[in-house]
GROMACS .gro file of C-alpha atoms in nm:
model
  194
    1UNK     CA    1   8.660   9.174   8.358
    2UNK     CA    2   8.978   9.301   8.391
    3UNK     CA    3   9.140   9.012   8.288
    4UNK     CA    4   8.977   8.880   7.980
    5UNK     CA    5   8.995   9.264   7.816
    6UNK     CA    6   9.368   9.220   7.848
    7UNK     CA    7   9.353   8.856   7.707
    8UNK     CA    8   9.110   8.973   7.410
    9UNK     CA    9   9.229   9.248   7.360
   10UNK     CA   10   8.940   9.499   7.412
   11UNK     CA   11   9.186   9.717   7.667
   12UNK     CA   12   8.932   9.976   7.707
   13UNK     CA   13   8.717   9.744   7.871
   14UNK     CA   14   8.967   9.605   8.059
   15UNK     CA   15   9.104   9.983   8.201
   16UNK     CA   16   8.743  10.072   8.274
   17UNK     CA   17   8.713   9.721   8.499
   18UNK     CA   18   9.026   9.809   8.704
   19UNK     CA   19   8.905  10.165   8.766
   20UNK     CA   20   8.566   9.956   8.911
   21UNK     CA   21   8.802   9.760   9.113
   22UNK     CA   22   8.987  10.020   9.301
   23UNK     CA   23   8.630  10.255   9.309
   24UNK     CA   24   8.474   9.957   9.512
   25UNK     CA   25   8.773   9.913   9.735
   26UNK     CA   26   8.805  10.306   9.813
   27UNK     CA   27   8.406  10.282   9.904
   28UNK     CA   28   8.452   9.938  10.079
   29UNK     CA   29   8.747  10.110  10.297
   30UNK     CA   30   9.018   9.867  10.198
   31UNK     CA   31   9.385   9.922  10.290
   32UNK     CA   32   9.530  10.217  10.097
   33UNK     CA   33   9.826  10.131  10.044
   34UNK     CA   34   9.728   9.828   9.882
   35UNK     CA   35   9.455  10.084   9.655
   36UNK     CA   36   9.781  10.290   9.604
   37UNK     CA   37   9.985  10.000   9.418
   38UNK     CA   38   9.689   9.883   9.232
   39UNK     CA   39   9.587  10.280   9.133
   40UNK     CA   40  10.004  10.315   9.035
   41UNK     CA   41  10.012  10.000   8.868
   42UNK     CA   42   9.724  10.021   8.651
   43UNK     CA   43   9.803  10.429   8.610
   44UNK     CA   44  10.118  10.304   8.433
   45UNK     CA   45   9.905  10.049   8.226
   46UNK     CA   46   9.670  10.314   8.118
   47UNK     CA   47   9.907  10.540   8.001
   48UNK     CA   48  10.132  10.220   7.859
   49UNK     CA   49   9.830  10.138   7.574
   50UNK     CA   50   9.693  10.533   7.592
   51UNK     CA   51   9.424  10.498   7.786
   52UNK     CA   52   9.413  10.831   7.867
   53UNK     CA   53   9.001  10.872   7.960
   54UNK     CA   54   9.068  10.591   8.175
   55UNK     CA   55   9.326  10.748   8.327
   56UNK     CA   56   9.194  11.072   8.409
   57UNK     CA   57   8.946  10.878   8.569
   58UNK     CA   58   9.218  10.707   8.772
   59UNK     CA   59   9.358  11.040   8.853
   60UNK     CA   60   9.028  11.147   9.087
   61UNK     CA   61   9.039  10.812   9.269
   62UNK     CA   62   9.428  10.871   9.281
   63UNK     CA   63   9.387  11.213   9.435
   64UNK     CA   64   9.202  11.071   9.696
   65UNK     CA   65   9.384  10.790   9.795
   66UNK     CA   66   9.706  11.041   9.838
   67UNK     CA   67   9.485  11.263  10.009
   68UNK     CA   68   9.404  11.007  10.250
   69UNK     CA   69   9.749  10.856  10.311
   70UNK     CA   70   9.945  11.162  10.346
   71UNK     CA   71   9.707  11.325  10.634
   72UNK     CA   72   9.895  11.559  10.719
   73UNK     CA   73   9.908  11.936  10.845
   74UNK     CA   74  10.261  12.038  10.655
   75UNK     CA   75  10.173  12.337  10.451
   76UNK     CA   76  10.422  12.222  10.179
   77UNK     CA   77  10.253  11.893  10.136
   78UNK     CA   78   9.870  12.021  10.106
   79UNK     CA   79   9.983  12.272   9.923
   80UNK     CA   80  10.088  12.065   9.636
   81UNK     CA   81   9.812  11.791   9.686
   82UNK     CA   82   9.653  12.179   9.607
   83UNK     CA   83   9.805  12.222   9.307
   84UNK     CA   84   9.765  11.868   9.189
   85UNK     CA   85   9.393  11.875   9.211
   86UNK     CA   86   9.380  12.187   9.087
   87UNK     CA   87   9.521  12.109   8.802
   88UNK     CA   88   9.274  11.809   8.768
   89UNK     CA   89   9.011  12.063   8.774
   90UNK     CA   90   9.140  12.281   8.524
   91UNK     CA   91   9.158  11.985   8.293
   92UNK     CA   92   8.835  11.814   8.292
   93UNK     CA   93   8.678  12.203   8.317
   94UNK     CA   94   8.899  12.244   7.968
   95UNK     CA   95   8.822  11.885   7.782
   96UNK     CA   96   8.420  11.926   7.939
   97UNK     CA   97   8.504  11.605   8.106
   98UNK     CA   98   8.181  11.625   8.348
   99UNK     CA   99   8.265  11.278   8.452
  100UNK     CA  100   8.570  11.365   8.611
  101UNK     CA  101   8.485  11.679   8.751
  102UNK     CA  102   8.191  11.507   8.903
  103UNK     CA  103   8.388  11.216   9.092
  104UNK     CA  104   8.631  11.500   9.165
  105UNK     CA  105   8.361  11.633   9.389
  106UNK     CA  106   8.246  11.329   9.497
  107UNK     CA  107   8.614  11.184   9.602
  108UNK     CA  108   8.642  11.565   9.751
  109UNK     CA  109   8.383  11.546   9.956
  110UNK     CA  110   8.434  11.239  10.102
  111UNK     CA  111   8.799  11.326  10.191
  112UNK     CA  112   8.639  11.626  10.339
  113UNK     CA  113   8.390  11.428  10.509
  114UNK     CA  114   8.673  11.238  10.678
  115UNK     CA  115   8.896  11.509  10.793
  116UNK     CA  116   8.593  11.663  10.964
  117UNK     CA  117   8.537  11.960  10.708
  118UNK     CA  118   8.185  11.935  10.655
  119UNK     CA  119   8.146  12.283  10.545
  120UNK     CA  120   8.408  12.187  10.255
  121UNK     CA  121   8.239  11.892  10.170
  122UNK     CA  122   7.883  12.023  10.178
  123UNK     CA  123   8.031  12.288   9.918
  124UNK     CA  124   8.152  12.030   9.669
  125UNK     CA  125   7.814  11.837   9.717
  126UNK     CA  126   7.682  12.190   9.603
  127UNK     CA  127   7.868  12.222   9.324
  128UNK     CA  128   7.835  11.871   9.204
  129UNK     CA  129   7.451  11.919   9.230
  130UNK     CA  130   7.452  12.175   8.990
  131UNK     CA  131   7.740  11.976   8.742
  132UNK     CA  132   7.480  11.738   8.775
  133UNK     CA  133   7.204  11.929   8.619
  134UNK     CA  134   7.389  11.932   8.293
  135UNK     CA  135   7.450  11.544   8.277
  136UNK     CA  136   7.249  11.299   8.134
  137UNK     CA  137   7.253  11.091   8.443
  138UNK     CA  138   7.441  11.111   8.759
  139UNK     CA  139   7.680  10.864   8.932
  140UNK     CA  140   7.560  10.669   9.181
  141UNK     CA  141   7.820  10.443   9.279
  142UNK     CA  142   7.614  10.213   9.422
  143UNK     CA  143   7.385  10.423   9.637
  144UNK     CA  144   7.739  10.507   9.828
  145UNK     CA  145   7.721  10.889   9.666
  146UNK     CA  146   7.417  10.910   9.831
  147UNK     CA  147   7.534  10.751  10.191
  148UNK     CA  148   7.822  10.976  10.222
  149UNK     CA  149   7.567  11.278  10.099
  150UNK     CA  150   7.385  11.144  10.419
  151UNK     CA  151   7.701  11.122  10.615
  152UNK     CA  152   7.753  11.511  10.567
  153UNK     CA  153   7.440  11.685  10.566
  154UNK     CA  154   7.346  11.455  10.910
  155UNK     CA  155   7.739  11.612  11.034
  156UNK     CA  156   7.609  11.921  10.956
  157UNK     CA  157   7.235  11.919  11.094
  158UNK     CA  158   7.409  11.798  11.443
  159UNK     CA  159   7.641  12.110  11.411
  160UNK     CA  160   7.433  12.350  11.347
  161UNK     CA  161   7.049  12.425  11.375
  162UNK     CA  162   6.971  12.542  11.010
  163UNK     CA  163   6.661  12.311  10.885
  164UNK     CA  164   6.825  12.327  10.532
  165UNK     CA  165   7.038  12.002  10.629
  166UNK     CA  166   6.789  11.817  10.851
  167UNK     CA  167   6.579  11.848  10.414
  168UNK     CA  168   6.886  11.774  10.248
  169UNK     CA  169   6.888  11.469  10.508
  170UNK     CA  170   6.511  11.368  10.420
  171UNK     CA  171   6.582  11.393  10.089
  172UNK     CA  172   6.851  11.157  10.086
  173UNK     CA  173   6.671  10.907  10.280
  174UNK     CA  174   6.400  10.864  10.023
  175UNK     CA  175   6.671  10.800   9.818
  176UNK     CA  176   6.804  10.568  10.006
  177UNK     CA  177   6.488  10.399  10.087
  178UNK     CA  178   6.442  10.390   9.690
  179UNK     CA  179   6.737  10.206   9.675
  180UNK     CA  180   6.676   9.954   9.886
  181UNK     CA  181   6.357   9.849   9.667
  182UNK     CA  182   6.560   9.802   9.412
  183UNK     CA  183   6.858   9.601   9.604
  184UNK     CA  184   6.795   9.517  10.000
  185UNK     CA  185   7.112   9.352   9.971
  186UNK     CA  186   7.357   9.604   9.861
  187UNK     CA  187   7.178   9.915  10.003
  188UNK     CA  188   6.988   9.837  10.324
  189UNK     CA  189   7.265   9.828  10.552
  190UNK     CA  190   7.350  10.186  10.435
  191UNK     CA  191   7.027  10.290  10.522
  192UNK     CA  192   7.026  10.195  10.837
  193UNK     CA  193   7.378  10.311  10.928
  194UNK     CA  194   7.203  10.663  10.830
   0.00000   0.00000   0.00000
């Protein structure tokens, strides 16, 4: 897709295909540093033909993928990663970008999901539940939103003994279970990995 936008020149399409790209390879857990070259390289395309919806887009997957690489405990360095998606934030809160602010949570939690801070990331699954409310749909990403929604609120029923995450747990299985209706394929594996 990528590839015949550029050659048509319909460059919006082709932005919004490479943003797919690197989406499915963050969820499919490939190599981040290769994610990283491909999320610079197309960055600097985006902002090359003004793509600039694109790449705020890019930016959340971006944040993520830095988040992931740097791991690290430094004050200094979380500290700006801080700033940086604050900033992001404060952006798509300002341009009512409820796109971005919803993969924002999404990558967030995730990120939180994987450094063990399942408070954290049940918190942005919070917040992006209620951003969700005011969109016409939600993003689904494949049913992976709702896996790593799984992922957390099952991390947080083993941790503690509050029945609200064993429900949030139920509820995401239905959903799950919905999904796999509508693809076995692409969703039953997910299901059972929950």
């Amino acid at each position: 897709g990528y590839r015949v936008g550029m050659q048509t020149g319909d460059i919006q399409h082709a932005m919004f295909n490479a943003i797919q790209h690197i989406k499915i390879g963050f969820i499919s857990g490939q190599n981040l540093i290769e994610l990283e070259k491909k999320v610079l390289m197309f960055g600097k395309e985006m902002t090359e033909y003004n793509q600039m919806t694109s790449y705020q887009l890019l930016l959340t997957i971006k944040q993520a993928v830095t988040d992931l690489i740097l791991s690290t405990n430094d004050p200094f360095v979380m500290a700006e990663n801080n700033a940086e998606q604050n900033s992001l934030f404060l952006q798509a809160t300002e341009a009512n970008s409820l796109v971005v602010e919803c993969e924002l949570y999404i990558f967030g939690s995730i990120v939180a999901y994987i450094y063990n801070s399942y408070d954290l990331a049940a918190a942005l699954i919070q917040k992006r539940f209620e951003l969700e409310k005011k969109m016409s749909r939600t993003i689904l990403w494949w049913g992976a939103t709702a896996f790593y929604d799984g992922l957390i609120f099952l991390a947080l029923a083993h941790k503690s003994s509050q029945f609200e995450w064993t429900a949030e747990v139920s509820k995401v299985m239905s959903k799950m279970e919905g999904y796999v209706q509508i693809g076995k394929s692409n969703h039953e594996h997910k299901l059972l990995l929950l």
